[in-house]
Coordinates of C-alpha atoms in Angstrom, one line a residue:
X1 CA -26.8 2.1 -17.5
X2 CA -24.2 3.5 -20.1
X3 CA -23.9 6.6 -18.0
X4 CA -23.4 4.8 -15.2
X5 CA -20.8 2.5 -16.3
X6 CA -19.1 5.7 -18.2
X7 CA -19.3 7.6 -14.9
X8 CA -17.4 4.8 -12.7
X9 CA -14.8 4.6 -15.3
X10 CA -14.3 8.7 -15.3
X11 CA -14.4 8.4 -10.9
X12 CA -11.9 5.5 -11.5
X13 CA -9.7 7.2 -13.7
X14 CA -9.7 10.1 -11.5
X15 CA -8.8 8.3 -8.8
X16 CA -6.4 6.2 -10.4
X17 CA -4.8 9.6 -11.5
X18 CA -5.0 10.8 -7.6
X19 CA -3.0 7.9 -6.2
X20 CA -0.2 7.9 -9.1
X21 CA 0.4 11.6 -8.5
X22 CA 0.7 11.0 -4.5
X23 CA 3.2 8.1 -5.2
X24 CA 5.2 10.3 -7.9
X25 CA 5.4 13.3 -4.7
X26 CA 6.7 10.7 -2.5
X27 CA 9.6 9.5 -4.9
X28 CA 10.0 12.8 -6.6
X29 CA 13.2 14.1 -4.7
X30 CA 14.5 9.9 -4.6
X31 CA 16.1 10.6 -8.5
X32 CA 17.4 14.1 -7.4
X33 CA 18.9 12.7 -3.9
X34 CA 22.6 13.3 -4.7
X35 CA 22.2 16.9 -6.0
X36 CA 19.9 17.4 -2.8
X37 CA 22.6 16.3 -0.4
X38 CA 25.7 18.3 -1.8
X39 CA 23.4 21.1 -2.9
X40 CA 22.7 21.7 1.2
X41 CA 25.3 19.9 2.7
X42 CA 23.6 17.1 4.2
X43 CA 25.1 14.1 5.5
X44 CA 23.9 10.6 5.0
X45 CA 22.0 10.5 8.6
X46 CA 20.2 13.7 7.7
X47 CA 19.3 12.7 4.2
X48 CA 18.1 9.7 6.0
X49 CA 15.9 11.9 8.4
X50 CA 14.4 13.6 5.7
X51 CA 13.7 10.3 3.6
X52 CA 12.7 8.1 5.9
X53 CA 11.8 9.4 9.1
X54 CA 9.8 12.8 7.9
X55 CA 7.7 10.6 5.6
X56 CA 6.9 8.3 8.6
X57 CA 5.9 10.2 11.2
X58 CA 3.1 11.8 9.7
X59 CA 2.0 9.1 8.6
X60 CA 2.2 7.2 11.6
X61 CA 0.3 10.4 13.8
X62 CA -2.0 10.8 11.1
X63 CA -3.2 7.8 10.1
X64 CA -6.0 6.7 12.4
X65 CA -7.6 10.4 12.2
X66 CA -7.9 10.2 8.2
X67 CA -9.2 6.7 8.5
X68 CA -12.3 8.3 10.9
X69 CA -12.6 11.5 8.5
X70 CA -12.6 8.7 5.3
X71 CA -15.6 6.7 7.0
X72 CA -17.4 10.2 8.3
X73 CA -17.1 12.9 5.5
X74 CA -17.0 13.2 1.2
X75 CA -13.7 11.3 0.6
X76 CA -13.6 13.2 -2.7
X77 CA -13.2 16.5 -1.1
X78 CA -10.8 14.5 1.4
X79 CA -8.9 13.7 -1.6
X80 CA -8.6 17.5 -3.2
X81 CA -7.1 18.5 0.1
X82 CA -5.0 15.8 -0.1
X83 CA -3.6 16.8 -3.6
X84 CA -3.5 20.4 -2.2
X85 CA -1.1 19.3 0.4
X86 CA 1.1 17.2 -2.0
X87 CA 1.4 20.1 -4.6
X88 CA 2.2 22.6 -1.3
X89 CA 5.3 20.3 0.4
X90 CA 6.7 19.4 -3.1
X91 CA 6.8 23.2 -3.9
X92 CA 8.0 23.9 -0.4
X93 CA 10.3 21.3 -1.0
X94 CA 12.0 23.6 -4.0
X95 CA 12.0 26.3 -1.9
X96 CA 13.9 24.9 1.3
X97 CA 16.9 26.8 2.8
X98 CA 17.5 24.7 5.6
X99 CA 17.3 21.3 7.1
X100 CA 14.2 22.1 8.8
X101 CA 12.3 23.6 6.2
X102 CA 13.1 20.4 4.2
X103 CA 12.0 18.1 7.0
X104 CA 8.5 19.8 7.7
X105 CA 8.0 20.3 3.3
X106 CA 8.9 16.0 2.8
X107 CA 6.4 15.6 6.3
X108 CA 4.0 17.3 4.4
X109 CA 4.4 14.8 1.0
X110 CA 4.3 12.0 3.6
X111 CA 1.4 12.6 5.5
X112 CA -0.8 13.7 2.2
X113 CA 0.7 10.2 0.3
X114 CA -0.5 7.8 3.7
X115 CA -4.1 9.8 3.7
X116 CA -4.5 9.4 0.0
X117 CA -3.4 5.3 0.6
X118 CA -6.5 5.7 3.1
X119 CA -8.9 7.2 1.4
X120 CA -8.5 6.0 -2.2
X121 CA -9.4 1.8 -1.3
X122 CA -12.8 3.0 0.1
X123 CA -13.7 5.2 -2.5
X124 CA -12.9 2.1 -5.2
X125 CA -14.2 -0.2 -3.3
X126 CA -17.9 1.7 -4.1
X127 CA -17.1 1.7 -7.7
X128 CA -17.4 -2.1 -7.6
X129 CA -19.7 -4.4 -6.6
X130 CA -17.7 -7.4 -3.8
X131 CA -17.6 -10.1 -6.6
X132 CA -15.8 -7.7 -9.1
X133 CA -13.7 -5.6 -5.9
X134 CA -10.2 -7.1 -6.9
X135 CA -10.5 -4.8 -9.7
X136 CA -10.5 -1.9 -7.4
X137 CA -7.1 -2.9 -5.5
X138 CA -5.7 -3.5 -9.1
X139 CA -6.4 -0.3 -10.1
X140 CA -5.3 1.4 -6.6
X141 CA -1.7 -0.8 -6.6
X142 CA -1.1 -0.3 -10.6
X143 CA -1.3 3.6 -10.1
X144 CA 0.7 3.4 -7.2
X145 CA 3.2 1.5 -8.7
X146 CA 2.9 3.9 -11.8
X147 CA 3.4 7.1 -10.4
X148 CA 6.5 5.5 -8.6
X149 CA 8.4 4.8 -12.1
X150 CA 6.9 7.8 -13.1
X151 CA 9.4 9.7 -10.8
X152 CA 12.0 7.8 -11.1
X153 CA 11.5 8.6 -14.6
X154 CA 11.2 11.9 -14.8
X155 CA 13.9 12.8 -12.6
X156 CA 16.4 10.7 -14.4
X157 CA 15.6 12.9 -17.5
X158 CA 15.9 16.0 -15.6
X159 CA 18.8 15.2 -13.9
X160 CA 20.6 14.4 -17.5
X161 CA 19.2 18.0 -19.2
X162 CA 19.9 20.4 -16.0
X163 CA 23.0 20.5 -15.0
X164 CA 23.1 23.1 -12.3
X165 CA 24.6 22.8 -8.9
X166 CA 21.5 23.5 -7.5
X167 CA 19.6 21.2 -10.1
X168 CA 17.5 19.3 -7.7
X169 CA 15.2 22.9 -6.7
X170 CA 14.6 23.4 -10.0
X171 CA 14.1 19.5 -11.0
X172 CA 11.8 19.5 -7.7
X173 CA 9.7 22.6 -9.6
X174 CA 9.3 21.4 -12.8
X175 CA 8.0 17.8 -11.4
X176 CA 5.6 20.1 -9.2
X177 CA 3.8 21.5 -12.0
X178 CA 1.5 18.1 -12.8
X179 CA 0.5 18.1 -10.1
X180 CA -1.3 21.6 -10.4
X181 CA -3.7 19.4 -13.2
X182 CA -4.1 16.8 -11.0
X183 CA -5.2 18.9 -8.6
X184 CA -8.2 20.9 -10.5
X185 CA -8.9 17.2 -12.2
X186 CA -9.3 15.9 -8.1
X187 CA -12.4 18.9 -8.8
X188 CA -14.1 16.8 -10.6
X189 CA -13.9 14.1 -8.7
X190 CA -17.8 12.9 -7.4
X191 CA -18.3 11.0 -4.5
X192 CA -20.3 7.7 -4.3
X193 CA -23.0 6.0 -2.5
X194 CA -21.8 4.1 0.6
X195 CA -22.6 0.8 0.3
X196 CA -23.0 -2.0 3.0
X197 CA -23.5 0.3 5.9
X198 CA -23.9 -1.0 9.2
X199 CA -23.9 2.0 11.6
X200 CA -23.9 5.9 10.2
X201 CA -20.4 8.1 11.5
X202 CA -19.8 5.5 14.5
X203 CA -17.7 7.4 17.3
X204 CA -14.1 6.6 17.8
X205 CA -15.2 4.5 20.4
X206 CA -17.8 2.9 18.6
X207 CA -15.3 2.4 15.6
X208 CA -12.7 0.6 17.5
X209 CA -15.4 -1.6 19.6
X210 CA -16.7 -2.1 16.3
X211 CA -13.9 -3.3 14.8
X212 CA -12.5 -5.6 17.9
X213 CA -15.6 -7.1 17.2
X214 CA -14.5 -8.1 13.5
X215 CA -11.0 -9.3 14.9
X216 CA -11.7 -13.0 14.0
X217 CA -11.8 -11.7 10.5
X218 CA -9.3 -8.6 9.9
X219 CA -6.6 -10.5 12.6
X220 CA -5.8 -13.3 10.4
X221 CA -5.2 -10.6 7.5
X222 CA -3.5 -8.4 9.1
X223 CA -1.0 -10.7 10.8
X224 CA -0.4 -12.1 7.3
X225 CA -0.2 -8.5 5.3
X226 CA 2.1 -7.1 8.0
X227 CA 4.5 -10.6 7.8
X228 CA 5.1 -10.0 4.3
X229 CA 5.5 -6.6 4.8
X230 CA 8.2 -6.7 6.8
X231 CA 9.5 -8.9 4.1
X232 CA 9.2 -6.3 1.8
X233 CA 10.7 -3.5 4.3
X234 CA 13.9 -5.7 4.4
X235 CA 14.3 -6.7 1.1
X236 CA 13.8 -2.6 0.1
X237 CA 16.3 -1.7 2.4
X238 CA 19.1 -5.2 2.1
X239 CA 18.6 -5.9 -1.3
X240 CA 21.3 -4.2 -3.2
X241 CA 23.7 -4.4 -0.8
X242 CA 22.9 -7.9 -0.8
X243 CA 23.2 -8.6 -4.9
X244 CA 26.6 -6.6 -4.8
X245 CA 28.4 -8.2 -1.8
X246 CA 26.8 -12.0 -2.8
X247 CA 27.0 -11.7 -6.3
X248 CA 29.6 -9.2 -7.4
X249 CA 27.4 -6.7 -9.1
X250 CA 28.0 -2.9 -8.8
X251 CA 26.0 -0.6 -7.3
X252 CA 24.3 0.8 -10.6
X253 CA 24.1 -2.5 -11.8
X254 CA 22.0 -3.9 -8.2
X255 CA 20.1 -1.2 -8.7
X256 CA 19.1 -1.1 -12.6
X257 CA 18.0 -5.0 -11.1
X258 CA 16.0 -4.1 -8.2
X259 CA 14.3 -1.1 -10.0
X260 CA 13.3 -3.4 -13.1
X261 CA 12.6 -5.8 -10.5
X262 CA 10.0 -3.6 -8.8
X263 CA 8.4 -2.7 -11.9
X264 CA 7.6 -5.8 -13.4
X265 CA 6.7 -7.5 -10.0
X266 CA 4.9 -4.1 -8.9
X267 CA 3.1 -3.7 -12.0
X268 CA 2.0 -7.6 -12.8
X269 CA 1.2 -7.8 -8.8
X270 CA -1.7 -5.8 -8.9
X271 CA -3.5 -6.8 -11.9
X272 CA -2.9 -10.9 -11.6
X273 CA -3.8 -10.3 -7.8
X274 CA -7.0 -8.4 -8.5
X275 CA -8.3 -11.2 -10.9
X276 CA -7.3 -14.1 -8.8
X277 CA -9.0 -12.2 -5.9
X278 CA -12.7 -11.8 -8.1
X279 CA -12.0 -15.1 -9.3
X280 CA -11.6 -16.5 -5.4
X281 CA -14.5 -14.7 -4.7
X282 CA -17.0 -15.8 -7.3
X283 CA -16.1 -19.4 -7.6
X284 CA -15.7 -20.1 -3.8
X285 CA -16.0 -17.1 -1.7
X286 CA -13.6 -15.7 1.0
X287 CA -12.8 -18.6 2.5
X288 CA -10.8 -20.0 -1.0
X289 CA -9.1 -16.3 -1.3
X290 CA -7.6 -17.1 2.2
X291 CA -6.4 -20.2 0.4
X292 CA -5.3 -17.9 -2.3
X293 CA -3.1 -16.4 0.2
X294 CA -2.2 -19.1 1.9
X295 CA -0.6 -20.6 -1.5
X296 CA 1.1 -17.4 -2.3
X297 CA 2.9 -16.9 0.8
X298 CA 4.2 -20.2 1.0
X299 CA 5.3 -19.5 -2.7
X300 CA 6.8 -16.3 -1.1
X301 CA 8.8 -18.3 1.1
X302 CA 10.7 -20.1 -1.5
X303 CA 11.3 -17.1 -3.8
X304 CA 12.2 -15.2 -0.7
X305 CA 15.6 -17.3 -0.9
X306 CA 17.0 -15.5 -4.0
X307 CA 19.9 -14.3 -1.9
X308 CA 21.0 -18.3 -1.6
X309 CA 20.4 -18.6 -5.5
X310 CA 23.2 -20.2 -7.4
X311 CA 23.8 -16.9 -9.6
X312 CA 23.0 -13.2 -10.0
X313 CA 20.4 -14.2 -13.2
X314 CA 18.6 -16.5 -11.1
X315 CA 19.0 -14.1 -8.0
X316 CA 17.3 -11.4 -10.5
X317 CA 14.7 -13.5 -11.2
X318 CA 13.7 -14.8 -8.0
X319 CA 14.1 -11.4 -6.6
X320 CA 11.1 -10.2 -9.2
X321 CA 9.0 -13.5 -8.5
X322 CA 9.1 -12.5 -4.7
X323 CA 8.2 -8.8 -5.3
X324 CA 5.7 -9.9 -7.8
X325 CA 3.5 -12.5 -5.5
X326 CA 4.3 -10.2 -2.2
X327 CA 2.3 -7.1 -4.2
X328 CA -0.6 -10.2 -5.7
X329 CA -1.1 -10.9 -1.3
X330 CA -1.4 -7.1 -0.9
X331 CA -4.4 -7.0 -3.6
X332 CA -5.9 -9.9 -2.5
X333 CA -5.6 -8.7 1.2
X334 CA -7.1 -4.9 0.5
X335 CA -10.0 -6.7 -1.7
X336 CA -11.1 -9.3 1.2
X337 CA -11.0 -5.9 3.6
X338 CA -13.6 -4.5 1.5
X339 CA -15.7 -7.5 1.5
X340 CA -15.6 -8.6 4.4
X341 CA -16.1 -5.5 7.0
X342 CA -19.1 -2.6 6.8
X343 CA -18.5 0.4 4.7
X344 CA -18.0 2.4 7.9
X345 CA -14.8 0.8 9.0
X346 CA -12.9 0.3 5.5
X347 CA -11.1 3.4 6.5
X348 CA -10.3 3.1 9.8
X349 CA -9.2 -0.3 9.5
X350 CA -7.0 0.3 6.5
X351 CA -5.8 2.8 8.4
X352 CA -4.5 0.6 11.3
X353 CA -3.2 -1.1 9.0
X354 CA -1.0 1.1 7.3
X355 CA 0.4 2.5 10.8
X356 CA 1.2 -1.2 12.0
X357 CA 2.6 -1.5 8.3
X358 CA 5.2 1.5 9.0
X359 CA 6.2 0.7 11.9
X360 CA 7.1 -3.2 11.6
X361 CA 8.5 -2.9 7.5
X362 CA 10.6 0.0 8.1
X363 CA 10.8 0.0 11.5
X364 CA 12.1 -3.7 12.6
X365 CA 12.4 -5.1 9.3
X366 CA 15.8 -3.7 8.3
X367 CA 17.0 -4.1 12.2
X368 CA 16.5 -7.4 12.0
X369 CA 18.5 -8.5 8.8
X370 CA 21.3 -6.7 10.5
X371 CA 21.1 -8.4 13.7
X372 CA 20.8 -11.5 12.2
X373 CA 23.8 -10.8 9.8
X374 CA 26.1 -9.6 12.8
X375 CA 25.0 -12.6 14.6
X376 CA 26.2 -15.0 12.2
X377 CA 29.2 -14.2 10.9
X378 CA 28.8 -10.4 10.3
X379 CA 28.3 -7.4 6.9
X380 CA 29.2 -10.4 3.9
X381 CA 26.5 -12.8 5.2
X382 CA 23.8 -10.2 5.0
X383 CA 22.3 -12.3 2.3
X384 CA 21.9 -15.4 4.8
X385 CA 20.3 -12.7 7.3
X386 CA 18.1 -11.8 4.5
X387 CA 17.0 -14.9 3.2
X388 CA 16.5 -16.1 6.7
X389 CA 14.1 -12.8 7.7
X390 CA 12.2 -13.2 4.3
X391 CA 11.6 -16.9 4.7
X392 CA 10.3 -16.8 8.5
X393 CA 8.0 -13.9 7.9
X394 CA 6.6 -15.5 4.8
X395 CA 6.2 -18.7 7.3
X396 CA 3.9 -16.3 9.6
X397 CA 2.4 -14.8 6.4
X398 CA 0.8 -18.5 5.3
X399 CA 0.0 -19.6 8.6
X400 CA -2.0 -16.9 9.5
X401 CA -4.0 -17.0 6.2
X402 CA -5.1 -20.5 7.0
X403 CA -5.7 -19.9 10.3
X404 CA -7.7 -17.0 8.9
X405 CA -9.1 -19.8 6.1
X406 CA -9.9 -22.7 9.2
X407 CA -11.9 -19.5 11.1
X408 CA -14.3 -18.8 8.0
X409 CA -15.1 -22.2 7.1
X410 CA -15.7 -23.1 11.0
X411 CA -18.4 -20.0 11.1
X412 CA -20.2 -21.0 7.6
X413 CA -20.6 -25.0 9.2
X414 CA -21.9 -23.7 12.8
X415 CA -23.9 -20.3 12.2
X416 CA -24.0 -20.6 8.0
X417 CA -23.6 -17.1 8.0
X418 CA -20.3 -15.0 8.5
X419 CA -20.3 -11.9 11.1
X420 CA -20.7 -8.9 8.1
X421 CA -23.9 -7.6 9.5
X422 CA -24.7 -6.1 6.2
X423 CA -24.7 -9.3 4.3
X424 CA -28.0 -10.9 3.9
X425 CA -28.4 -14.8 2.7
X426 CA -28.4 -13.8 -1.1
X427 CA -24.6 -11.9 -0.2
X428 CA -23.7 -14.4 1.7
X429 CA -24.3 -17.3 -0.5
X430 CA -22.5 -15.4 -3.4
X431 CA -19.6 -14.0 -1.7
X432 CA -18.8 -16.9 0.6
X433 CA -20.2 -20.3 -0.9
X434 CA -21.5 -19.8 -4.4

């Protein structure tokens, strides 16, 4: 039993390690952005392009493949790969001499980050039994948060000792070389018994039948994950602009909030959001975490109004709440996922996910605050335009948690059983009505 419990922690750990490293690629050239752009003569548009739309596509193509590989084959050799990928578009990143070198090196980073944000859940998931699997999300959004400030970090410090015109190669390098340990670490990396299997390497078809048939129970979530997400997406995108033209702060200073902002409410997120979710689920089963969620989104909606607030403190404040209970929703969310579908969809369903994620919070999320700004009044009410995109999507959010919430307490009265195939009454009775 000590081995056992000593060999989850080393697999969580090592995992934990995977995910903050694929986070730290992804953000790695953000701190290094300015010397990037006058170092190769880039404009705004093509930075842009090489931040935003080279990360996405990938991701976007690739998702739903990884998600079948991550239910099919050993998700820790997916994972080395993964890391092998990372550590080759970060150094090809260095080593760009033109603008489409660049683009295909930062795909690279982007398609490795959304596979290991595939792959990773399902492998935690089996580390934890589904009373204790909020502990698992916790651990997946801490190190993704992690490895995040981790960049930012590092590249602040090497942007203050090099000094170079070029600085951003050689910054790019330098953050390259952790990931080589990572890498051999991801080596050791075991993978575990699939638990709750319903069907053994389903076909694509099979998968998405499969899956259609667990609608009643991933629709509610996703509608709800994807509403705050596009909350998220704008406020990412709106928010400084927002804090300087409402409140009078300068750019540094907006960002110095939002950064501190997204560490705090990023790191506290996970880890309150992973012990509500256990707690939920031991005390009275997936139909009370839907009322979990239900709670915070409506909470969400209120702090979502930080652009309204009567000062920039209070604005700062509000600003961290919101981010804080949007990332406690995304635990919560990724934990029930894990509970309440078969082993052999976890992957593809997260994967879905993440695609539909992409395209609505960085897709239409940012489009719509600036519609909705030039439709009522124009650029210095892009606060209102916020506020009013965070508040209506965190509306959506709540009401399709307790629709999600109304659907799982209907099936328990009529059937007294919920549609996970896998569960029999003993799983049933402690996951859904201890």
């Amino acid at each position: 039993m000590t081995s056992f419990v000593q060999g989850r922690k080393m697999t969580a750990a090592l995992l934990a390690l995977i995910v903050g490293s694929s986070f730290f690629c992804r953000m790695a050239l953000n701190s290094l952005q300015e010397s990037l752009q006058t170092g190769m003569g880039l404009n705004d548009n093509q930075v842009a392009l090489v931040q935003g739309t080279a990360m996405a596509i990938p991701a976007v193509l690739g998702g739903v493949p990884v998600g079948l590989l991550v239910d099919r084959f050993d998700r820790a050799r997916l994972l080395t790969m993964f890391s092998l990928v990372n550590l080759i578009g970060t150094i090809s990143t260095a080593l760009s001499t033109d603008l489409v070198m660049l683009f295909a090196s930062r795909a690279m980073v982007g398609f490795s980050t959304a596979a290991v944000a595939i792959t990773a859940p399902s492998l935690l998931a089996d580390l934890f039994p589904r009373s204790r699997r909020g502990r698992g999300s916790m651990i997946y959004g801490v190190s993704q948060v992690g490895g995040m400030a981790a960049a930012f970090a590092a590249g602040g410090a090497l942007v203050a000792i090099l000094h170079a015109p070029d600085m951003w190669r050689s910054g790019a390098l330098v953050m390259s070389c952790p990931l080589l340990g990572v890498l051999l670490l991801s080596l050791l990396l075991r993978e575990q018994e699939r638990m709750e299997i319903a069907e053994q390497r389903p076909t694509l078809a099979g998968s998405a039948v499969e899956l259609w048939n667990f609608r009643s129970v991933f629709a509610p979530l996703f509608c709800g994950v994807v509403a705050i997400g596009v909350a998220d997406g704008a406020t990412l995108v709106w928010v400084v602009p927002t804090l300087s033209r409402s409140f009078g702060m300068g750019a540094g200073y907006a960002n110095g909030v939002m950064g501190m902002a997204l560490v705090i409410g990023g790191l506290l997120g996970p880890i309150l959001g992973g012990f509500a979710a256990d707690r939920c689920l031991n005390s009275g089963g997936a139909a009370r975490a839907m009322t979990l969620l239900a709670s915070l989104a409506a909470l969400s909606g209120a702090l979502g109004l930080f652009a309204l607030a009567p000062g920039g403190l209070s604005a700062g404040i509000c600003l961290t709440a919101f981010l804080l209970v949007g990332s406690m929703i995304n635990s919560v969310s990724l934990t029930l996922i894990t509970v309440l579908l078969p082993n052999e969809l976890r992957g593809f369903c997260v994967a879905v996910l993440s695609v539909v994620l992409i395209l609505f919070s960085f897709g239409l999320a940012p489009s719509l605050v600036s519609i909705t700004a030039a439709g009522i009044g124009g650029p210095a009410d892009v606060g209102i335009a916020l506020a009013m995109v965070c508040g209506t999507a965190s509306v959506v959010s709540g009401a399709a948690f307790l629709f999600g919430r109304e659907h799982l307490k209907r099936r328990l009265r009529r059937h007294g059983r919920m549609p996970e195939r896998t569960m029999d009454r003993a799983d049933r009775a402690s996951v859904l009505h201890p």
